[in-house]
Amino acid sequence: MDEPRRGRLYVVATPLGNAGDLSPRAREILSAADLVLAEDTRRAGLLFKRLGIGAKRYMSFFEHNEEGRVTQVLAELDQGHDVALVSDAGTPLLSDPGYRLVRACRERGHAVSPVPGPSAPVAALSASGLPPYPFVFLGFLPRRDVDVRRLFEEYGATKATLVFFERKNRLTATLELAAETLGDREFCVARELTKEHEQFILGRLSKREDVQLDLLGELTVIVGPPAEELRTSEAEMAAVLEEEVLRGGRPKEVARRTAERVCGWTAKAVYERLMDKSG
């Protein structure tokens, strides 16, 4: 007697904005799936209508209900139903829910297949002109400055290119934290990827005020690796630091100004040298 068919979970990438980026395979999988999991079922329904895809059923699947949904989805797969997981845009699991489900499927013995396609981090990297590898994707940054600073310190030490999503009202403050924590590096803000108003804004963290950062739309931010070969010598840094001390201000402000005038020194590193000297 044949064993009953087991369903398969498909992790399907959908367009970031340009409908033409949906792959033929993704269209086929989404049309045939018995169930589509979506962060916002209404938004998914509108997208599918625009793409000319008729889904059989939708189920909401977002960060705050993922844990409870896993059991329901496993039951669907146990019955032989194929399930497609999509995000609002791009590739699921990259800063979106789905990890717990994929892990549960693997543990239960259900097949999981990626249906690759659009991905904001990869798209931004490919057209930014900044070193594309190695890179670290940080997802959406934490809301608290102290947590953002800690994250930059931890992953900045890898000397990799950093990629993350940021909200428009947080962009200026985040780049300021990046400058203080990472030192002077190149950055790129990719706005509205693949859409009509797509834009790449390039600059340096030390001169971020020279570029327009009052932006609308969805933002992917890239901060390049440190330029080690341009690192200012310790003696030169110390001379600049002395000048800034004479200008006055709180130690952290003095350290920030110094770091913006030299290469390869973070505000934190300068501050530590200043405190050692003061002690």
Short mmCIF file of C-alpha atoms in Angstrom, two decimals:
data_model
loop_
_atom_site.label_atom_id
_atom_site.label_comp_id
_atom_site.label_asym_id
_atom_site.label_seq_id
_atom_site.Cartn_x
_atom_site.Cartn_y
_atom_site.Cartn_z
CA MET A 1 0.00 0.00 0.00
CA ASP A 2 1.38 3.38 -1.01
CA GLU A 3 2.20 5.84 1.73
CA PRO A 4 -0.01 8.94 1.79
CA ARG A 5 1.45 11.97 0.04
CA ARG A 6 3.17 14.46 2.31
CA GLY A 7 2.90 18.15 1.58
CA ARG A 8 5.80 20.43 0.81
CA LEU A 9 6.52 23.92 2.11
CA TYR A 10 7.69 26.41 -0.53
CA VAL A 11 9.49 29.59 0.56
CA VAL A 12 8.63 31.93 -2.29
CA ALA A 13 10.26 35.27 -3.13
CA THR A 14 7.87 37.91 -4.47
CA PRO A 15 8.60 41.26 -6.20
CA LEU A 16 9.99 44.18 -4.22
CA GLY A 17 7.98 46.51 -6.41
CA ASN A 18 8.35 45.62 -10.07
CA ALA A 19 5.83 42.90 -10.94
CA GLY A 20 8.04 41.75 -13.79
CA ASP A 21 10.51 40.30 -11.28
CA LEU A 22 8.21 37.40 -10.35
CA SER A 23 9.77 34.24 -11.76
CA PRO A 24 7.72 31.78 -13.89
CA ARG A 25 8.39 29.07 -11.28
CA ALA A 26 7.14 31.29 -8.45
CA ARG A 27 3.96 32.01 -10.42
CA GLU A 28 3.44 28.28 -10.97
CA ILE A 29 4.01 27.38 -7.32
CA LEU A 30 1.74 30.15 -5.98
CA SER A 31 -1.05 29.21 -8.40
CA ALA A 32 -0.91 25.53 -7.45
CA ALA A 33 -0.40 25.80 -3.68
CA ASP A 34 -3.26 24.60 -1.49
CA LEU A 35 -2.51 27.32 1.07
CA VAL A 36 -0.60 30.62 0.98
CA LEU A 37 0.84 32.00 4.21
CA ALA A 38 1.17 35.79 4.17
CA GLU A 39 2.02 38.52 6.67
CA ASP A 40 -0.92 40.56 5.39
CA THR A 41 -3.51 38.46 3.55
CA ARG A 42 -5.24 41.53 2.14
CA ARG A 43 -2.00 42.87 0.72
CA ALA A 44 -1.12 39.44 -0.66
CA GLY A 45 -4.55 39.18 -2.27
CA LEU A 46 -4.08 42.52 -4.02
CA LEU A 47 -0.60 41.50 -5.20
CA PHE A 48 -1.86 38.19 -6.54
CA LYS A 49 -4.72 39.93 -8.33
CA ARG A 50 -2.27 42.36 -9.94
CA LEU A 51 -0.08 39.42 -10.98
CA GLY A 52 -3.01 37.41 -12.30
CA ILE A 53 -2.59 34.58 -9.78
CA GLY A 54 -5.54 32.82 -8.20
CA ALA A 55 -4.67 31.41 -4.78
CA LYS A 56 -6.92 28.71 -3.27
CA ARG A 57 -6.66 29.84 0.37
CA TYR A 58 -4.81 32.39 2.47
CA MET A 59 -3.74 32.23 6.12
CA SER A 60 -2.23 35.14 8.05
CA PHE A 61 1.29 34.41 9.23
CA PHE A 62 3.21 37.16 11.00
CA GLU A 63 5.64 37.66 13.87
CA HIS A 64 3.10 37.61 16.68
CA ASN A 65 1.11 34.56 15.55
CA GLU A 66 3.88 32.44 14.01
CA GLU A 67 4.31 30.16 17.01
CA GLY A 68 0.60 29.37 17.14
CA ARG A 69 0.33 28.86 13.39
CA VAL A 70 3.08 26.24 13.16
CA THR A 71 0.85 23.42 14.41
CA GLN A 72 -1.90 24.34 11.93
CA VAL A 73 0.51 24.44 9.02
CA LEU A 74 2.07 21.10 9.97
CA ALA A 75 -1.43 19.60 9.99
CA GLU A 76 -1.97 20.90 6.45
CA LEU A 77 1.30 19.35 5.32
CA ASP A 78 0.42 16.06 7.06
CA GLN A 79 -2.73 15.96 4.92
CA GLY A 80 -0.65 16.23 1.76
CA HIS A 81 -1.37 19.90 1.11
CA ASP A 82 1.35 22.06 -0.41
CA VAL A 83 1.92 25.37 1.36
CA ALA A 84 3.58 28.53 0.03
CA LEU A 85 5.12 31.09 2.40
CA VAL A 86 5.46 34.68 1.15
CA SER A 87 6.42 37.97 2.78
CA ASP A 88 5.05 41.41 1.98
CA ALA A 89 7.87 41.80 -0.54
CA GLY A 90 11.14 40.02 -1.35
CA THR A 91 12.46 36.80 0.16
CA PRO A 92 10.73 35.41 3.28
CA LEU A 93 12.65 34.87 6.54
CA LEU A 94 15.07 37.76 5.84
CA SER A 95 13.83 40.02 8.65
CA ASP A 96 10.40 38.36 8.31
CA PRO A 97 8.73 35.46 10.16
CA GLY A 98 9.15 31.88 8.98
CA TYR A 99 12.26 30.50 10.68
CA ARG A 100 10.30 28.58 13.33
CA LEU A 101 8.07 27.07 10.69
CA VAL A 102 10.92 25.95 8.43
CA ARG A 103 12.72 24.41 11.41
CA ALA A 104 9.56 22.61 12.54
CA CYS A 105 9.04 21.23 9.02
CA ARG A 106 12.58 19.91 8.92
CA GLU A 107 12.17 18.26 12.31
CA ARG A 108 8.84 16.71 11.22
CA GLY A 109 10.34 15.37 8.00
CA HIS A 110 8.45 17.64 5.59
CA ALA A 111 10.30 18.84 2.52
CA VAL A 112 11.07 22.56 2.30
CA SER A 113 11.95 24.10 -1.07
CA PRO A 114 13.17 27.65 -1.75
CA VAL A 115 11.77 29.47 -4.75
CA PRO A 116 14.42 32.20 -5.04
CA GLY A 117 13.95 35.63 -6.48
CA PRO A 118 13.95 39.29 -5.38
CA SER A 119 15.84 40.14 -2.19
CA ALA A 120 16.32 43.73 -1.00
CA PRO A 121 19.72 43.18 0.70
CA VAL A 122 21.19 41.44 -2.36
CA ALA A 123 19.63 43.90 -4.81
CA ALA A 124 21.01 46.87 -2.86
CA LEU A 125 24.47 45.33 -2.59
CA SER A 126 24.62 44.50 -6.29
CA ALA A 127 24.10 48.10 -7.40
CA SER A 128 25.68 50.08 -4.54
CA GLY A 129 29.29 50.02 -5.65
CA LEU A 130 30.41 49.08 -2.12
CA PRO A 131 32.35 45.86 -1.40
CA PRO A 132 29.72 43.09 -1.63
CA TYR A 133 31.48 40.43 0.44
CA PRO A 134 31.88 39.44 3.09
CA PHE A 135 28.70 41.08 4.29
CA VAL A 136 26.53 40.79 7.39
CA PHE A 137 22.77 41.33 7.18
CA LEU A 138 21.36 42.81 10.39
CA GLY A 139 17.66 42.97 9.45
CA PHE A 140 15.69 45.81 11.06
CA LEU A 141 17.78 47.56 13.69
CA PRO A 142 16.63 47.71 17.34
CA ARG A 143 14.68 50.78 18.44
CA ARG A 144 16.93 51.76 21.37
CA ASP A 145 20.15 53.64 20.59
CA VAL A 146 22.09 51.62 23.15
CA ASP A 147 21.13 48.38 21.37
CA VAL A 148 22.00 49.80 17.94
CA ARG A 149 25.39 50.92 19.23
CA ARG A 150 26.04 47.46 20.71
CA LEU A 151 25.10 45.80 17.42
CA PHE A 152 27.41 48.05 15.41
CA GLU A 153 30.27 47.43 17.83
CA GLU A 154 29.80 43.67 17.66
CA TYR A 155 29.49 43.27 13.90
CA GLY A 156 31.65 46.23 12.96
CA ALA A 157 34.57 44.35 14.50
CA THR A 158 34.22 41.73 11.72
CA LYS A 159 35.29 44.40 9.19
CA ALA A 160 32.54 43.19 6.86
CA THR A 161 30.09 45.29 4.89
CA LEU A 162 26.95 45.81 7.00
CA VAL A 163 23.46 45.72 5.48
CA PHE A 164 20.25 46.57 7.32
CA PHE A 165 16.75 47.98 6.98
CA GLU A 166 15.89 51.28 8.64
CA ARG A 167 12.81 53.42 9.06
CA LYS A 168 12.94 56.84 7.41
CA ASN A 169 12.44 58.72 10.70
CA ARG A 170 15.42 56.89 12.24
CA LEU A 171 17.89 57.15 9.36
CA THR A 172 19.76 60.31 10.39
CA ALA A 173 20.19 59.19 14.01
CA THR A 174 21.29 55.72 12.93
CA LEU A 175 23.98 57.02 10.59
CA GLU A 176 25.22 59.28 13.39
CA LEU A 177 25.51 56.25 15.67
CA ALA A 178 27.29 54.37 12.88
CA ALA A 179 29.80 57.22 12.51
CA GLU A 180 30.48 57.29 16.25
CA THR A 181 30.79 53.52 16.56
CA LEU A 182 32.34 52.42 13.27
CA GLY A 183 34.41 55.44 12.31
CA ASP A 184 34.44 56.98 8.85
CA ARG A 185 33.16 54.53 6.27
CA GLU A 186 31.36 54.74 2.95
CA PHE A 187 27.61 54.21 3.03
CA CYS A 188 24.75 53.79 0.61
CA VAL A 189 21.03 54.23 1.18
CA ALA A 190 19.00 52.30 -1.41
CA ARG A 191 15.49 53.69 -1.65
CA GLU A 192 12.39 52.15 -3.27
CA LEU A 193 14.29 49.30 -4.95
CA THR A 194 12.93 48.27 -8.39
CA LYS A 195 10.17 50.89 -8.16
CA GLU A 196 9.61 54.01 -10.24
CA HIS A 197 11.44 56.30 -7.79
CA GLU A 198 14.38 53.96 -7.11
CA GLN A 199 17.39 55.88 -5.82
CA PHE A 200 20.89 55.16 -4.48
CA ILE A 201 22.31 57.82 -2.14
CA LEU A 202 26.06 57.49 -1.59
CA GLY A 203 28.30 59.23 0.94
CA ARG A 204 30.73 58.95 3.80
CA LEU A 205 29.69 58.75 7.43
CA SER A 206 31.93 61.69 8.32
CA LYS A 207 30.19 63.84 5.69
CA ARG A 208 26.65 62.54 5.99
CA GLU A 209 25.31 66.10 6.25
CA ASP A 210 26.35 66.59 2.61
CA VAL A 211 23.64 64.21 1.33
CA GLN A 212 19.87 64.36 1.44
CA LEU A 213 18.59 62.00 4.13
CA ASP A 214 14.99 63.22 4.41
CA LEU A 215 13.70 60.32 2.33
CA LEU A 216 10.39 58.63 1.70
CA GLY A 217 9.76 54.96 0.98
CA GLU A 218 11.43 51.71 2.00
CA LEU A 219 15.14 51.98 2.79
CA THR A 220 17.98 49.46 2.67
CA VAL A 221 21.23 50.79 4.15
CA ILE A 222 24.74 49.57 3.40
CA VAL A 223 27.81 50.58 5.40
CA GLY A 224 31.08 49.54 3.82
CA PRO A 225 34.10 48.00 5.56
CA PRO A 226 36.81 50.15 7.16
CA ALA A 227 39.58 51.38 4.87
CA GLU A 228 42.47 49.92 6.86
CA GLU A 229 45.11 51.15 4.46
CA LEU A 230 44.07 54.76 5.13
CA ARG A 231 44.23 54.50 8.91
CA THR A 232 45.68 57.64 10.47
CA SER A 233 48.78 56.95 12.56
CA GLU A 234 48.46 57.08 16.32
CA ALA A 235 50.78 60.08 16.49
CA GLU A 236 48.70 62.01 13.94
CA MET A 237 45.49 61.08 15.72
CA ALA A 238 46.95 62.25 19.03
CA ALA A 239 47.85 65.61 17.49
CA VAL A 240 44.30 66.09 16.20
CA LEU A 241 42.95 65.03 19.56
CA GLU A 242 45.06 67.69 21.29
CA GLU A 243 43.59 70.33 18.98
CA GLU A 244 40.05 69.22 19.73
CA VAL A 245 40.70 69.17 23.48
CA LEU A 246 41.77 72.81 23.25
CA ARG A 247 38.52 73.63 21.44
CA GLY A 248 36.68 72.38 24.53
CA GLY A 249 33.58 70.29 25.06
CA ARG A 250 32.66 67.08 26.78
CA PRO A 251 35.08 64.17 26.31
CA LYS A 252 32.67 62.21 24.12
CA GLU A 253 32.08 65.25 21.92
CA VAL A 254 35.85 65.80 21.65
CA ALA A 255 36.27 62.14 20.67
CA ARG A 256 33.51 62.38 18.05
CA ARG A 257 35.04 65.47 16.44
CA THR A 258 38.46 63.85 16.41
CA ALA A 259 37.17 60.64 14.83
CA GLU A 260 35.54 62.61 12.03
CA ARG A 261 38.85 64.29 11.19
CA VAL A 262 40.94 61.11 11.02
CA CYS A 263 40.67 57.75 9.25
CA GLY A 264 40.29 54.31 10.81
CA TRP A 265 39.59 55.53 14.36
CA THR A 266 36.15 55.21 15.93
CA ALA A 267 34.85 57.75 18.41
CA LYS A 268 34.92 54.99 21.02
CA ALA A 269 38.60 54.22 20.39
CA VAL A 270 39.52 57.92 20.55
CA TYR A 271 37.48 58.34 23.74
CA GLU A 272 39.31 55.44 25.38
CA ARG A 273 42.68 57.00 24.50
CA LEU A 274 41.49 60.34 25.87
CA MET A 275 40.37 58.74 29.13
CA ASP A 276 43.65 56.83 29.45
CA LYS A 277 45.54 60.07 28.99
CA SER A 278 43.34 61.90 31.50
CA GLY A 279 43.78 59.14 34.05
#
